[in-house]
């Protein structure tokens, strides 16, 4: 298994330095990761660093809690597109999900997702599966499948619980085959990364990416 091809090499800490982004992008091009995922202010810089390679540039919207106003997410999305982003990871309004306000959840999705697709950008919707019930996860899958999201993503990495095999399996069961899954949060070794892929994940969000790839070479 070429584990590197599944990985979004990620740094999203609030103390991110320019040197961190430089290292991230150097590693991404060296190991040929699928993408780098960086804080919004670094999108243009990262895009320049990985330019000419197959590595995509991703950033986050409404991160990490998801309760930004839709108008704020629209603005963030537009700015990321101007900065040359290839893939957008947007945090859904988790509060709306927990309150069962599915009309709001759908309205948010149908506002943002077409914006990305109009500019031929892939969009991943983060639902923070670790704080949701199975029923809430299933309803999210139904909504984002209907709206045509490119990926449904498990986690931000900031909640108390990240990616799990159970969540990925549940999402795979309730998503059509054309909607992909990104597992993220707490993926620190090759064994778990491999299990997530076998459970149905198409992409992995990791900060321990290099260690995971090196570990895979010893298997």
PDB file of N, CA, C and O in Angstrom, residues 29-90:
ATOM      1  N   UNK A  29       6.362  17.256  -0.860  1.00  0.00           N
ATOM      2  CA  UNK A  29       6.876  17.004  -2.211  1.00  0.00           C
ATOM      3  C   UNK A  29       7.870  15.842  -2.216  1.00  0.00           C
ATOM      4  O   UNK A  29       7.930  15.072  -3.174  1.00  0.00           O
ATOM      5  N   UNK A  30       8.620  15.687  -1.115  1.00  0.00           N
ATOM      6  CA  UNK A  30       9.587  14.594  -1.024  1.00  0.00           C
ATOM      7  C   UNK A  30       8.880  13.244  -0.986  1.00  0.00           C
ATOM      8  O   UNK A  30       9.295  12.292  -1.667  1.00  0.00           O
ATOM      9  N   UNK A  31       7.816  13.150  -0.201  1.00  0.00           N
ATOM     10  CA  UNK A  31       7.115  11.884  -0.027  1.00  0.00           C
ATOM     11  C   UNK A  31       5.911  11.744  -0.960  1.00  0.00           C
ATOM     12  O   UNK A  31       5.260  10.709  -0.979  1.00  0.00           O
ATOM     13  N   UNK A  32       5.615  12.784  -1.704  1.00  0.00           N
ATOM     14  CA  UNK A  32       4.505  12.784  -2.662  1.00  0.00           C
ATOM     15  C   UNK A  32       3.168  12.515  -1.973  1.00  0.00           C
ATOM     16  O   UNK A  32       2.383  11.647  -2.385  1.00  0.00           O
ATOM     17  N   UNK A  33       2.905  13.302  -0.918  1.00  0.00           N
ATOM     18  CA  UNK A  33       1.614  13.218  -0.251  1.00  0.00           C
ATOM     19  C   UNK A  33       0.526  13.768  -1.168  1.00  0.00           C
ATOM     20  O   UNK A  33       0.806  14.503  -2.124  1.00  0.00           O
ATOM     21  N   UNK A  34      -0.725  13.434  -0.860  1.00  0.00           N
ATOM     22  CA  UNK A  34      -1.840  13.896  -1.695  1.00  0.00           C
ATOM     23  C   UNK A  34      -1.970  15.414  -1.652  1.00  0.00           C
ATOM     24  O   UNK A  34      -2.221  16.054  -2.677  1.00  0.00           O
ATOM     25  N   UNK A  35      -1.795  15.982  -0.451  1.00  0.00           N
ATOM     26  CA  UNK A  35      -1.991  17.424  -0.287  1.00  0.00           C
ATOM     27  C   UNK A  35      -1.280  17.907   0.969  1.00  0.00           C
ATOM     28  O   UNK A  35      -0.907  17.117   1.837  1.00  0.00           O
ATOM     29  N   UNK A  36      -1.103  19.209   1.047  1.00  0.00           N
ATOM     30  CA  UNK A  36      -0.776  19.860   2.317  1.00  0.00           C
ATOM     31  C   UNK A  36      -2.028  20.603   2.756  1.00  0.00           C
ATOM     32  O   UNK A  36      -2.730  21.194   1.938  1.00  0.00           O
ATOM     33  N   UNK A  37      -2.310  20.564   4.050  1.00  0.00           N
ATOM     34  CA  UNK A  37      -3.458  21.284   4.595  1.00  0.00           C
ATOM     35  C   UNK A  37      -2.931  22.290   5.610  1.00  0.00           C
ATOM     36  O   UNK A  37      -2.322  21.909   6.619  1.00  0.00           O
ATOM     37  N   UNK A  38      -3.154  23.572   5.328  1.00  0.00           N
ATOM     38  CA  UNK A  38      -2.521  24.649   6.091  1.00  0.00           C
ATOM     39  C   UNK A  38      -3.555  25.667   6.557  1.00  0.00           C
ATOM     40  O   UNK A  38      -4.656  25.756   5.996  1.00  0.00           O
ATOM     41  N   UNK A  39      -3.220  26.480   7.563  1.00  0.00           N
ATOM     42  CA  UNK A  39      -4.127  27.555   7.972  1.00  0.00           C
ATOM     43  C   UNK A  39      -4.350  28.544   6.821  1.00  0.00           C
ATOM     44  O   UNK A  39      -3.449  28.751   5.992  1.00  0.00           O
ATOM     45  N   UNK A  40      -5.533  29.162   6.763  1.00  0.00           N
ATOM     46  CA  UNK A  40      -5.861  30.048   5.643  1.00  0.00           C
ATOM     47  C   UNK A  40      -4.808  31.105   5.302  1.00  0.00           C
ATOM     48  O   UNK A  40      -4.543  31.337   4.104  1.00  0.00           O
ATOM     49  N   UNK A  41      -4.164  31.765   6.282  1.00  0.00           N
ATOM     50  CA  UNK A  41      -3.202  32.801   5.907  1.00  0.00           C
ATOM     51  C   UNK A  41      -1.989  32.296   5.135  1.00  0.00           C
ATOM     52  O   UNK A  41      -1.262  33.085   4.531  1.00  0.00           O
ATOM     53  N   UNK A  42      -1.764  30.970   5.176  1.00  0.00           N
ATOM     54  CA  UNK A  42      -0.590  30.397   4.518  1.00  0.00           C
ATOM     55  C   UNK A  42      -0.916  29.714   3.190  1.00  0.00           C
ATOM     56  O   UNK A  42      -0.035  29.104   2.583  1.00  0.00           O
ATOM     57  N   UNK A  43      -2.152  29.820   2.736  1.00  0.00           N
ATOM     58  CA  UNK A  43      -2.559  29.095   1.536  1.00  0.00           C
ATOM     59  C   UNK A  43      -1.727  29.497   0.317  1.00  0.00           C
ATOM     60  O   UNK A  43      -1.186  28.638  -0.397  1.00  0.00           O
ATOM     61  N   UNK A  44      -1.632  30.784   0.076  1.00  0.00           N
ATOM     62  CA  UNK A  44      -0.910  31.251  -1.118  1.00  0.00           C
ATOM     63  C   UNK A  44       0.567  30.856  -1.037  1.00  0.00           C
ATOM     64  O   UNK A  44       1.174  30.447  -2.040  1.00  0.00           O
ATOM     65  N   UNK A  45       1.153  30.988   0.149  1.00  0.00           N
ATOM     66  CA  UNK A  45       2.567  30.651   0.346  1.00  0.00           C
ATOM     67  C   UNK A  45       2.795  29.164   0.088  1.00  0.00           C
ATOM     68  O   UNK A  45       3.728  28.786  -0.635  1.00  0.00           O
ATOM     69  N   UNK A  46       1.940  28.319   0.656  1.00  0.00           N
ATOM     70  CA  UNK A  46       2.076  26.873   0.461  1.00  0.00           C
ATOM     71  C   UNK A  46       1.888  26.489  -1.005  1.00  0.00           C
ATOM     72  O   UNK A  46       2.608  25.638  -1.531  1.00  0.00           O
ATOM     73  N   UNK A  47       0.945  27.133  -1.647  1.00  0.00           N
ATOM     74  CA  UNK A  47       0.686  26.874  -3.063  1.00  0.00           C
ATOM     75  C   UNK A  47       1.943  27.115  -3.890  1.00  0.00           C
ATOM     76  O   UNK A  47       2.287  26.334  -4.784  1.00  0.00           O
ATOM     77  N   UNK A  48       2.646  28.179  -3.561  1.00  0.00           N
ATOM     78  CA  UNK A  48       3.886  28.473  -4.266  1.00  0.00           C
ATOM     79  C   UNK A  48       4.968  27.446  -3.999  1.00  0.00           C
ATOM     80  O   UNK A  48       5.738  27.091  -4.903  1.00  0.00           O
ATOM     81  N   UNK A  49       5.026  26.940  -2.787  1.00  0.00           N
ATOM     82  CA  UNK A  49       6.066  25.983  -2.411  1.00  0.00           C
ATOM     83  C   UNK A  49       5.869  24.618  -3.048  1.00  0.00           C
ATOM     84  O   UNK A  49       6.845  23.925  -3.343  1.00  0.00           O
ATOM     85  N   UNK A  50       4.627  24.201  -3.231  1.00  0.00           N
ATOM     86  CA  UNK A  50       4.381  22.875  -3.831  1.00  0.00           C
ATOM     87  C   UNK A  50       4.087  22.975  -5.327  1.00  0.00           C
ATOM     88  O   UNK A  50       3.848  21.963  -5.979  1.00  0.00           O
ATOM     89  N   UNK A  51       4.104  24.177  -5.861  1.00  0.00           N
ATOM     90  CA  UNK A  51       3.825  24.383  -7.279  1.00  0.00           C
ATOM     91  C   UNK A  51       4.763  23.569  -8.157  1.00  0.00           C
ATOM     92  O   UNK A  51       5.957  23.435  -7.872  1.00  0.00           O
ATOM     93  N   UNK A  52       4.206  22.988  -9.206  1.00  0.00           N
ATOM     94  CA  UNK A  52       5.001  22.168 -10.098  1.00  0.00           C
ATOM     95  C   UNK A  52       5.046  20.704  -9.700  1.00  0.00           C
ATOM     96  O   UNK A  52       5.544  19.860 -10.445  1.00  0.00           O
ATOM     97  N   UNK A  53       4.508  20.392  -8.510  1.00  0.00           N
ATOM     98  CA  UNK A  53       4.421  18.998  -8.070  1.00  0.00           C
ATOM     99  C   UNK A  53       2.973  18.537  -8.167  1.00  0.00           C
ATOM    100  O   UNK A  53       2.074  19.314  -8.506  1.00  0.00           O
ATOM    101  N   UNK A  54       2.735  17.280  -7.824  1.00  0.00           N
ATOM    102  CA  UNK A  54       1.366  16.754  -7.840  1.00  0.00           C
ATOM    103  C   UNK A  54       0.638  17.021  -6.522  1.00  0.00           C
ATOM    104  O   UNK A  54      -0.541  16.691  -6.391  1.00  0.00           O
ATOM    105  N   UNK A  55       1.324  17.613  -5.556  1.00  0.00           N
ATOM    106  CA  UNK A  55       0.751  17.856  -4.235  1.00  0.00           C
ATOM    107  C   UNK A  55      -0.268  18.993  -4.299  1.00  0.00           C
ATOM    108  O   UNK A  55       0.031  20.086  -4.782  1.00  0.00           O
ATOM    109  N   UNK A  56      -1.468  18.741  -3.813  1.00  0.00           N
ATOM    110  CA  UNK A  56      -2.524  19.749  -3.779  1.00  0.00           C
ATOM    111  C   UNK A  56      -2.373  20.632  -2.539  1.00  0.00           C
ATOM    112  O   UNK A  56      -1.762  20.243  -1.550  1.00  0.00           O
ATOM    113  N   UNK A  57      -2.962  21.810  -2.615  1.00  0.00           N
ATOM    114  CA  UNK A  57      -2.987  22.725  -1.471  1.00  0.00           C
ATOM    115  C   UNK A  57      -4.404  22.802  -0.927  1.00  0.00           C
ATOM    116  O   UNK A  57      -5.348  23.092  -1.668  1.00  0.00           O
ATOM    117  N   UNK A  58      -4.533  22.524   0.373  1.00  0.00           N
ATOM    118  CA  UNK A  58      -5.841  22.570   1.031  1.00  0.00           C
ATOM    119  C   UNK A  58      -5.789  23.546   2.202  1.00  0.00           C
ATOM    120  O   UNK A  58      -4.730  23.786   2.785  1.00  0.00           O
ATOM    121  N   UNK A  59      -6.951  24.105   2.533  1.00  0.00           N
ATOM    122  CA  UNK A  59      -7.067  24.926   3.729  1.00  0.00           C
ATOM    123  C   UNK A  59      -8.415  24.665   4.383  1.00  0.00           C
ATOM    124  O   UNK A  59      -9.237  23.909   3.848  1.00  0.00           O
ATOM    125  N   UNK A  60      -8.614  25.294   5.532  1.00  0.00           N
ATOM    126  CA  UNK A  60      -9.815  25.038   6.318  1.00  0.00           C
ATOM    127  C   UNK A  60     -10.717  26.263   6.380  1.00  0.00           C
ATOM    128  O   UNK A  60     -10.247  27.403   6.339  1.00  0.00           O
ATOM    129  N   UNK A  61     -12.011  26.003   6.508  1.00  0.00           N
ATOM    130  CA  UNK A  61     -13.030  27.047   6.587  1.00  0.00           C
ATOM    131  C   UNK A  61     -13.868  26.806   7.844  1.00  0.00           C
ATOM    132  O   UNK A  61     -14.268  25.677   8.114  1.00  0.00           O
ATOM    133  N   UNK A  62     -14.135  27.863   8.605  1.00  0.00           N
ATOM    134  CA  UNK A  62     -14.940  27.719   9.816  1.00  0.00           C
ATOM    135  C   UNK A  62     -14.257  26.880  10.874  1.00  0.00           C
ATOM    136  O   UNK A  62     -14.926  26.267  11.706  1.00  0.00           O
ATOM    137  N   UNK A  63     -12.955  26.865  10.852  1.00  0.00           N
ATOM    138  CA  UNK A  63     -12.161  25.972  11.701  1.00  0.00           C
ATOM    139  C   UNK A  63     -11.854  26.620  13.048  1.00  0.00           C
ATOM    140  O   UNK A  63     -11.568  27.813  13.109  1.00  0.00           O
ATOM    141  N   UNK A  64     -11.898  25.855  14.169  1.00  0.00           N
ATOM    142  CA  UNK A  64     -12.203  24.423  14.241  1.00  0.00           C
ATOM    143  C   UNK A  64     -13.609  24.102  14.725  1.00  0.00           C
ATOM    144  O   UNK A  64     -13.976  22.933  14.776  1.00  0.00           O
ATOM    145  N   UNK A  65     -14.409  25.104  15.099  1.00  0.00           N
ATOM    146  CA  UNK A  65     -15.672  24.812  15.776  1.00  0.00           C
ATOM    147  C   UNK A  65     -16.895  24.826  14.871  1.00  0.00           C
ATOM    148  O   UNK A  65     -17.947  24.315  15.238  1.00  0.00           O
ATOM    149  N   UNK A  66     -16.797  25.427  13.700  1.00  0.00           N
ATOM    150  CA  UNK A  66     -17.863  25.328  12.717  1.00  0.00           C
ATOM    151  C   UNK A  66     -19.021  26.277  12.882  1.00  0.00           C
ATOM    152  O   UNK A  66     -19.908  26.328  12.023  1.00  0.00           O
ATOM    153  N   UNK A  67     -19.056  27.044  13.980  1.00  0.00           N
ATOM    154  CA  UNK A  67     -20.241  27.880  14.216  1.00  0.00           C
ATOM    155  C   UNK A  67     -20.110  29.308  13.691  1.00  0.00           C
ATOM    156  O   UNK A  67     -20.899  30.189  14.045  1.00  0.00           O
ATOM    157  N   UNK A  68     -19.131  29.555  12.824  1.00  0.00           N
ATOM    158  CA  UNK A  68     -19.072  30.844  12.134  1.00  0.00           C
ATOM    159  C   UNK A  68     -20.342  31.032  11.312  1.00  0.00           C
ATOM    160  O   UNK A  68     -20.937  30.068  10.823  1.00  0.00           O
ATOM    161  N   UNK A  69     -20.743  32.291  11.136  1.00  0.00           N
ATOM    162  CA  UNK A  69     -21.899  32.580  10.285  1.00  0.00           C
ATOM    163  C   UNK A  69     -21.642  32.087   8.865  1.00  0.00           C
ATOM    164  O   UNK A  69     -20.495  32.045   8.406  1.00  0.00           O
ATOM    165  N   UNK A  70     -22.703  31.742   8.186  1.00  0.00           N
ATOM    166  CA  UNK A  70     -22.566  31.304   6.796  1.00  0.00           C
ATOM    167  C   UNK A  70     -21.863  32.372   5.973  1.00  0.00           C
ATOM    168  O   UNK A  70     -21.002  32.074   5.134  1.00  0.00           O
ATOM    169  N   UNK A  71     -22.201  33.637   6.233  1.00  0.00           N
ATOM    170  CA  UNK A  71     -21.575  34.731   5.484  1.00  0.00           C
ATOM    171  C   UNK A  71     -20.063  34.763   5.697  1.00  0.00           C
ATOM    172  O   UNK A  71     -19.299  35.077   4.776  1.00  0.00           O
ATOM    173  N   UNK A  72     -19.631  34.442   6.913  1.00  0.00           N
ATOM    174  CA  UNK A  72     -18.194  34.400   7.201  1.00  0.00           C
ATOM    175  C   UNK A  72     -17.534  33.253   6.435  1.00  0.00           C
ATOM    176  O   UNK A  72     -16.427  33.398   5.898  1.00  0.00           O
ATOM    177  N   UNK A  73     -18.219  32.116   6.379  1.00  0.00           N
ATOM    178  CA  UNK A  73     -17.675  30.971   5.649  1.00  0.00           C
ATOM    179  C   UNK A  73     -17.624  31.256   4.147  1.00  0.00           C
ATOM    180  O   UNK A  73     -16.695  30.819   3.459  1.00  0.00           O
ATOM    181  N   UNK A  74     -18.611  31.981   3.658  1.00  0.00           N
ATOM    182  CA  UNK A  74     -18.595  32.388   2.245  1.00  0.00           C
ATOM    183  C   UNK A  74     -17.355  33.226   1.963  1.00  0.00           C
ATOM    184  O   UNK A  74     -16.632  32.997   0.981  1.00  0.00           O
ATOM    185  N   UNK A  75     -17.094  34.196   2.828  1.00  0.00           N
ATOM    186  CA  UNK A  75     -15.932  35.069   2.639  1.00  0.00           C
ATOM    187  C   UNK A  75     -14.635  34.274   2.717  1.00  0.00           C
ATOM    188  O   UNK A  75     -13.731  34.456   1.885  1.00  0.00           O
ATOM    189  N   UNK A  76     -14.525  33.399   3.709  1.00  0.00           N
ATOM    190  CA  UNK A  76     -13.325  32.573   3.836  1.00  0.00           C
ATOM    191  C   UNK A  76     -13.120  31.714   2.585  1.00  0.00           C
ATOM    192  O   UNK A  76     -11.994  31.538   2.109  1.00  0.00           O
ATOM    193  N   UNK A  77     -14.212  31.157   2.086  1.00  0.00           N
ATOM    194  CA  UNK A  77     -14.125  30.309   0.895  1.00  0.00           C
ATOM    195  C   UNK A  77     -13.654  31.108  -0.308  1.00  0.00           C
ATOM    196  O   UNK A  77     -12.765  30.667  -1.057  1.00  0.00           O
ATOM    197  N   UNK A  78     -14.211  32.288  -0.496  1.00  0.00           N
ATOM    198  CA  UNK A  78     -13.807  33.144  -1.617  1.00  0.00           C
ATOM    199  C   UNK A  78     -12.332  33.504  -1.524  1.00  0.00           C
ATOM    200  O   UNK A  78     -11.606  33.474  -2.525  1.00  0.00           O
ATOM    201  N   UNK A  79     -11.875  33.855  -0.330  1.00  0.00           N
ATOM    202  CA  UNK A  79     -10.474  34.227  -0.147  1.00  0.00           C
ATOM    203  C   UNK A  79      -9.551  33.047  -0.430  1.00  0.00           C
ATOM    204  O   UNK A  79      -8.485  33.210  -1.031  1.00  0.00           O
ATOM    205  N   UNK A  80      -9.964  31.856  -0.011  1.00  0.00           N
ATOM    206  CA  UNK A  80      -9.122  30.677  -0.266  1.00  0.00           C
ATOM    207  C   UNK A  80      -9.016  30.400  -1.766  1.00  0.00           C
ATOM    208  O   UNK A  80      -7.948  30.015  -2.259  1.00  0.00           O
ATOM    209  N   UNK A  81     -10.102  30.620  -2.475  1.00  0.00           N
ATOM    210  CA  UNK A  81     -10.085  30.419  -3.930  1.00  0.00           C
ATOM    211  C   UNK A  81      -9.174  31.442  -4.598  1.00  0.00           C
ATOM    212  O   UNK A  81      -8.377  31.110  -5.491  1.00  0.00           O
ATOM    213  N   UNK A  82      -9.250  32.691  -4.155  1.00  0.00           N
ATOM    214  CA  UNK A  82      -8.362  33.739  -4.675  1.00  0.00           C
ATOM    215  C   UNK A  82      -6.903  33.367  -4.428  1.00  0.00           C
ATOM    216  O   UNK A  82      -6.027  33.614  -5.261  1.00  0.00           O
ATOM    217  N   UNK A  83      -6.637  32.734  -3.277  1.00  0.00           N
ATOM    218  CA  UNK A  83      -5.263  32.363  -2.923  1.00  0.00           C
ATOM    219  C   UNK A  83      -4.789  31.093  -3.616  1.00  0.00           C
ATOM    220  O   UNK A  83      -3.657  30.657  -3.401  1.00  0.00           O
ATOM    221  N   UNK A  84      -5.637  30.477  -4.433  1.00  0.00           N
ATOM    222  CA  UNK A  84      -5.216  29.355  -5.258  1.00  0.00           C
ATOM    223  C   UNK A  84      -5.399  27.983  -4.648  1.00  0.00           C
ATOM    224  O   UNK A  84      -4.773  27.013  -5.086  1.00  0.00           O
ATOM    225  N   UNK A  85      -6.276  27.879  -3.658  1.00  0.00           N
ATOM    226  CA  UNK A  85      -6.499  26.588  -3.011  1.00  0.00           C
ATOM    227  C   UNK A  85      -7.021  25.559  -4.012  1.00  0.00           C
ATOM    228  O   UNK A  85      -7.722  25.900  -4.969  1.00  0.00           O
ATOM    229  N   UNK A  86      -6.663  24.301  -3.797  1.00  0.00           N
ATOM    230  CA  UNK A  86      -7.187  23.205  -4.614  1.00  0.00           C
ATOM    231  C   UNK A  86      -8.329  22.480  -3.924  1.00  0.00           C
ATOM    232  O   UNK A  86      -9.270  22.027  -4.570  1.00  0.00           O
ATOM    233  N   UNK A  87      -8.227  22.368  -2.594  1.00  0.00           N
ATOM    234  CA  UNK A  87      -9.216  21.622  -1.817  1.00  0.00           C
ATOM    235  C   UNK A  87      -9.582  22.403  -0.564  1.00  0.00           C
ATOM    236  O   UNK A  87      -8.712  23.010   0.078  1.00  0.00           O
ATOM    237  N   UNK A  88     -10.857  22.374  -0.223  1.00  0.00           N
ATOM    238  CA  UNK A  88     -11.377  23.139   0.911  1.00  0.00           C
ATOM    239  C   UNK A  88     -11.960  22.176   1.936  1.00  0.00           C
ATOM    240  O   UNK A  88     -12.796  21.332   1.604  1.00  0.00           O
ATOM    241  N   UNK A  89     -11.504  22.298   3.175  1.00  0.00           N
ATOM    242  CA  UNK A  89     -12.034  21.480   4.276  1.00  0.00           C
ATOM    243  C   UNK A  89     -12.879  22.386   5.169  1.00  0.00           C
ATOM    244  O   UNK A  89     -12.328  23.184   5.937  1.00  0.00           O
ATOM    245  N   UNK A  90     -14.198  22.297   5.061  1.00  0.00           N
ATOM    246  CA  UNK A  90     -15.087  23.184   5.809  1.00  0.00           C
ATOM    247  C   UNK A  90     -15.729  22.468   6.985  1.00  0.00           C
ATOM    248  O   UNK A  90     -16.288  21.382   6.827  1.00  0.00           O
TER     249      UNK A  90
END
